[in-house]
Short mmCIF file of C-alpha atoms in Angstrom, two decimals:
data_model
loop_
_atom_site.label_atom_id
_atom_site.label_comp_id
_atom_site.label_asym_id
_atom_site.label_seq_id
_atom_site.Cartn_x
_atom_site.Cartn_y
_atom_site.Cartn_z
CA ASP A 27 -67.37 186.05 -8.24
CA ALA A 28 -63.92 186.87 -9.58
CA LYS A 29 -62.40 184.15 -11.75
CA THR A 30 -59.01 182.52 -11.74
CA THR A 31 -57.02 181.01 -14.62
CA GLN A 32 -54.62 178.11 -14.15
CA PRO A 33 -52.75 175.84 -16.56
CA ASN A 34 -54.51 172.53 -17.05
CA SER A 35 -51.48 170.43 -16.16
CA MET A 36 -47.85 170.60 -15.10
CA GLU A 37 -45.06 168.12 -14.52
CA SER A 38 -42.24 168.14 -12.05
CA ASN A 39 -39.41 165.86 -11.07
CA GLU A 40 -39.38 164.46 -7.57
CA GLU A 41 -37.36 166.46 -5.02
CA GLU A 42 -37.42 169.59 -7.21
CA PRO A 43 -39.35 172.81 -6.50
CA VAL A 44 -42.67 173.37 -8.24
CA HIS A 45 -44.20 176.73 -9.06
CA LEU A 46 -47.92 176.59 -9.80
CA PRO A 47 -49.20 179.86 -11.32
CA CYS A 48 -52.62 181.44 -11.03
CA ASN A 49 -53.94 184.53 -12.79
CA HIS A 50 -56.74 186.57 -11.24
CA SER A 51 -56.77 189.87 -13.10
CA THR A 52 -60.27 190.85 -11.85
CA ILE A 53 -59.45 190.36 -8.17
CA SER A 54 -61.03 192.90 -5.85
CA GLY A 55 -59.44 194.48 -2.81
CA THR A 56 -61.36 192.25 -0.40
CA ASP A 57 -60.66 188.93 -2.14
CA TYR A 58 -58.41 186.49 -0.34
CA ILE A 59 -56.44 184.00 -2.43
CA HIS A 60 -56.91 180.40 -1.32
CA TRP A 61 -55.28 177.21 -2.55
CA TYR A 62 -56.68 173.73 -2.13
CA ARG A 63 -55.49 170.45 -3.54
CA GLN A 64 -57.29 167.22 -4.31
CA LEU A 65 -55.46 163.93 -4.07
CA PRO A 66 -56.79 161.03 -6.16
CA SER A 67 -60.13 159.67 -4.92
CA GLN A 68 -60.34 162.19 -2.07
CA GLY A 69 -62.07 165.46 -1.34
CA PRO A 70 -60.03 168.67 -1.62
CA GLU A 71 -57.90 169.82 1.31
CA TYR A 72 -56.70 173.25 2.36
CA VAL A 73 -53.14 174.24 1.44
CA ILE A 74 -52.63 177.94 2.10
CA HIS A 75 -54.23 181.37 1.76
CA GLY A 76 -53.20 185.03 1.74
CA LEU A 77 -54.24 188.60 0.95
CA THR A 78 -51.22 190.71 0.00
CA SER A 79 -48.08 189.44 1.66
CA ASN A 80 -46.28 186.22 0.85
CA VAL A 81 -47.21 183.38 3.17
CA ASN A 82 -45.44 180.23 4.30
CA ASN A 83 -46.68 177.14 6.09
CA ARG A 84 -45.52 173.59 6.50
CA MET A 85 -47.04 172.51 3.21
CA ALA A 86 -46.14 175.32 0.82
CA SER A 87 -45.44 178.98 0.18
CA LEU A 88 -47.70 181.49 -1.52
CA ALA A 89 -46.15 184.32 -3.49
CA ILE A 90 -48.55 187.15 -4.37
CA ALA A 91 -47.72 189.71 -7.04
CA GLU A 92 -47.58 193.32 -5.96
CA ASP A 93 -50.66 194.22 -8.04
CA ARG A 94 -52.36 191.03 -6.77
CA LYS A 95 -53.37 190.03 -10.27
CA SER A 96 -51.44 186.80 -10.05
CA SER A 97 -50.05 184.42 -7.46
CA THR A 98 -47.85 181.37 -7.33
CA LEU A 99 -48.05 178.33 -5.10
CA ILE A 100 -44.59 176.99 -4.38
CA LEU A 101 -43.91 173.43 -3.30
CA HIS A 102 -40.29 173.49 -2.22
CA ARG A 103 -39.50 169.82 -2.83
CA ALA A 104 -42.11 167.88 -4.72
CA THR A 105 -42.76 164.33 -3.61
CA LEU A 106 -44.84 161.63 -5.28
CA ARG A 107 -47.52 162.31 -2.66
CA ASP A 108 -47.88 165.86 -4.00
CA ALA A 109 -49.38 164.56 -7.25
CA ALA A 110 -52.84 166.11 -7.17
CA VAL A 111 -55.12 168.72 -8.71
CA TYR A 112 -54.36 172.17 -7.27
CA TYR A 113 -57.11 174.78 -7.16
CA CYS A 114 -56.60 178.52 -6.86
CA ILE A 115 -59.73 180.23 -5.52
CA LEU A 116 -60.71 183.78 -4.63
CA ARG A 117 -62.95 184.32 -1.64
CA ASP A 118 -64.62 187.62 -0.85
CA ASP A 119 -64.43 187.69 2.92
CA LEU A 120 -65.99 191.09 3.47
CA SER A 121 -69.22 190.12 1.72
CA GLY A 122 -69.98 187.94 4.71
CA THR A 123 -70.19 184.87 2.53
CA TYR A 124 -67.72 182.03 2.74
CA LYS A 125 -68.48 180.13 -0.40
CA TYR A 126 -65.69 178.88 -2.60
CA ILE A 127 -66.07 178.72 -6.37
CA PHE A 128 -63.64 176.12 -7.68
CA GLY A 129 -62.31 176.13 -11.23
CA THR A 130 -60.82 173.14 -13.02
CA GLY A 131 -57.42 173.49 -11.36
CA THR A 132 -53.93 172.36 -12.38
CA ARG A 133 -53.17 168.66 -12.43
CA LEU A 134 -49.62 168.20 -11.11
CA LYS A 135 -47.74 165.10 -12.15
CA VAL A 136 -44.60 164.26 -10.18
CA LEU A 137 -42.04 162.11 -11.93
CA ALA A 138 -39.86 159.72 -9.93
CA ASP B 30 -62.05 163.29 16.47
CA ALA B 31 -64.46 165.58 14.68
CA GLU B 32 -65.30 164.54 11.16
CA ILE B 33 -67.60 164.88 8.20
CA THR B 34 -69.25 161.78 6.79
CA GLN B 35 -71.28 161.14 3.67
CA SER B 36 -73.63 158.30 2.92
CA PRO B 37 -74.09 156.31 0.88
CA ARG B 38 -70.61 156.23 -0.65
CA HIS B 39 -71.93 154.57 -3.79
CA LYS B 40 -75.45 154.48 -5.17
CA ILE B 41 -77.05 153.34 -8.39
CA THR B 42 -80.57 154.50 -9.12
CA GLU B 43 -82.99 154.82 -11.99
CA THR B 44 -84.16 157.89 -13.85
CA GLY B 45 -87.08 159.56 -12.15
CA ARG B 46 -86.46 158.24 -8.66
CA GLN B 47 -85.94 160.48 -5.67
CA VAL B 48 -82.51 160.18 -4.08
CA THR B 49 -81.16 161.67 -0.87
CA LEU B 50 -77.47 161.92 -0.07
CA ALA B 51 -76.66 162.43 3.59
CA CYS B 52 -73.95 164.67 5.04
CA HIS B 53 -73.17 164.79 8.76
CA GLN B 54 -70.46 166.82 10.48
CA THR B 55 -69.44 166.82 14.11
CA TRP B 56 -67.43 170.08 14.16
CA ASN B 57 -70.48 172.18 14.95
CA HIS B 58 -69.69 174.26 11.84
CA ASN B 59 -72.29 176.78 10.75
CA ASN B 60 -71.40 176.63 7.04
CA MET B 61 -72.10 173.57 4.91
CA PHE B 62 -71.79 173.08 1.16
CA TRP B 63 -72.61 170.56 -1.53
CA TYR B 64 -70.50 170.24 -4.69
CA ARG B 65 -70.59 167.93 -7.66
CA GLN B 66 -67.51 166.91 -9.60
CA ASP B 67 -67.50 165.82 -13.22
CA LEU B 68 -64.62 165.28 -15.62
CA GLY B 69 -63.69 168.55 -17.26
CA HIS B 70 -65.73 170.70 -14.87
CA GLY B 71 -63.85 170.60 -11.60
CA LEU B 72 -66.05 171.13 -8.55
CA ARG B 73 -69.29 173.03 -8.97
CA LEU B 74 -71.31 174.42 -6.08
CA ILE B 75 -74.88 173.09 -5.85
CA HIS B 76 -76.30 174.49 -2.59
CA TYR B 77 -74.95 175.92 0.63
CA SER B 78 -76.11 176.87 4.08
CA TYR B 79 -74.82 179.33 6.67
CA GLY B 80 -76.86 177.98 9.54
CA VAL B 81 -80.06 176.28 10.66
CA GLN B 82 -83.01 177.09 8.40
CA ASP B 83 -80.73 178.91 5.94
CA THR B 84 -80.21 177.53 2.41
CA ASN B 85 -78.88 179.15 -0.76
CA LYS B 86 -78.57 178.16 -4.41
CA GLY B 87 -75.17 177.68 -5.94
CA GLU B 88 -73.99 177.51 -9.56
CA VAL B 89 -75.86 174.33 -10.53
CA SER B 90 -78.89 174.04 -8.25
CA ASP B 91 -81.59 172.98 -10.74
CA GLY B 92 -82.97 169.56 -9.85
CA TYR B 93 -81.52 169.60 -6.32
CA SER B 94 -82.79 170.71 -2.94
CA VAL B 95 -81.39 170.89 0.59
CA SER B 96 -82.80 171.51 4.04
CA ARG B 97 -81.01 172.48 7.26
CA SER B 98 -82.99 171.49 10.34
CA ASN B 99 -79.96 171.21 12.64
CA THR B 100 -76.31 172.25 12.67
CA GLU B 101 -74.88 168.79 11.96
CA ASP B 102 -76.75 167.72 8.82
CA LEU B 103 -77.32 168.99 5.29
CA PRO B 104 -79.01 166.31 3.18
CA LEU B 105 -79.05 166.76 -0.59
CA THR B 106 -82.16 165.57 -2.43
CA LEU B 107 -82.52 164.87 -6.12
CA GLU B 108 -86.27 165.15 -6.61
CA SER B 109 -86.37 163.20 -9.88
CA ALA B 110 -82.96 161.81 -10.79
CA ALA B 111 -81.71 162.34 -14.32
CA SER B 112 -78.75 160.74 -16.13
CA SER B 113 -77.09 164.17 -16.25
CA GLN B 114 -76.88 164.00 -12.46
CA THR B 115 -74.51 161.03 -12.56
CA SER B 116 -71.53 162.45 -10.71
CA VAL B 117 -69.40 162.39 -7.60
CA TYR B 118 -70.91 164.54 -4.86
CA PHE B 119 -68.86 166.16 -2.12
CA CYS B 120 -70.13 167.70 1.06
CA ALA B 121 -68.01 170.23 2.95
CA SER B 122 -68.23 172.35 6.08
CA SER B 123 -66.40 175.35 7.50
CA ALA B 124 -66.44 177.45 10.63
CA GLY B 125 -66.59 180.77 8.80
CA THR B 126 -64.24 182.53 11.16
CA GLY B 127 -64.62 186.04 9.77
CA PRO B 128 -62.63 188.11 7.27
CA GLY B 129 -59.15 186.74 6.74
CA GLY B 130 -59.78 183.68 8.82
CA THR B 131 -58.92 180.44 7.19
CA GLY B 132 -62.55 179.45 6.92
CA GLU B 133 -60.98 176.17 5.97
CA LEU B 134 -63.28 173.82 4.14
CA PHE B 135 -63.34 170.25 5.37
CA PHE B 136 -64.59 167.77 2.79
CA GLY B 137 -66.24 164.40 3.08
CA GLU B 138 -64.99 161.44 1.09
CA GLY B 139 -67.60 161.82 -1.61
CA SER B 140 -70.67 159.94 -2.81
CA ARG B 141 -70.60 158.42 -6.28
CA LEU B 142 -74.08 158.46 -7.81
CA THR B 143 -74.99 156.66 -11.03
CA VAL B 144 -78.37 157.34 -12.61
CA LEU B 145 -79.38 154.74 -15.21
#
């Protein structure tokens, strides 16, 4: 399973954009990039995923580098409710398995 | 509404006892997973299943077992609980929609287990 590297923690001011980086230099051509987040005292929840092109949804945007060795989750306007641990995960869809290997993630602190 | 529930939410047990954590989902998902979460380790995969009668070992399976007799349930058993198994346990399920599909994981609220 290909690994990802994320900073342990980041801080942001409320109402400002946040860019959460993820390095995955050993990514294979069939790995999809998934992001989940875990709010305090809850299980993780899905945020966004993509393969090559940038992706947008109501929660966030995902920017994927051209060589796919890194990606960035973008929260356009951080709110206090966005304070969570964010996990970047690679999933090999073509292997027929759908298991997710979580790392330790980035703990995002949002300052009022 | 469909959901995934874990029980018990909190349990204290003694070293050497057998413990079973229940996980029940009503989405009719084929894929189910058990993770444990400890400070400094994030979430680690214990066991997973892709359907009835199918079970697979994850990253940290020693001391744990699962069985899948129906689609809805994947109980996690600690055969002989050890203090190192004190943790928060999360169950999750997904539809496994094929390559590129979200395959979104839906998590339960967690079970906090303390082994004394």
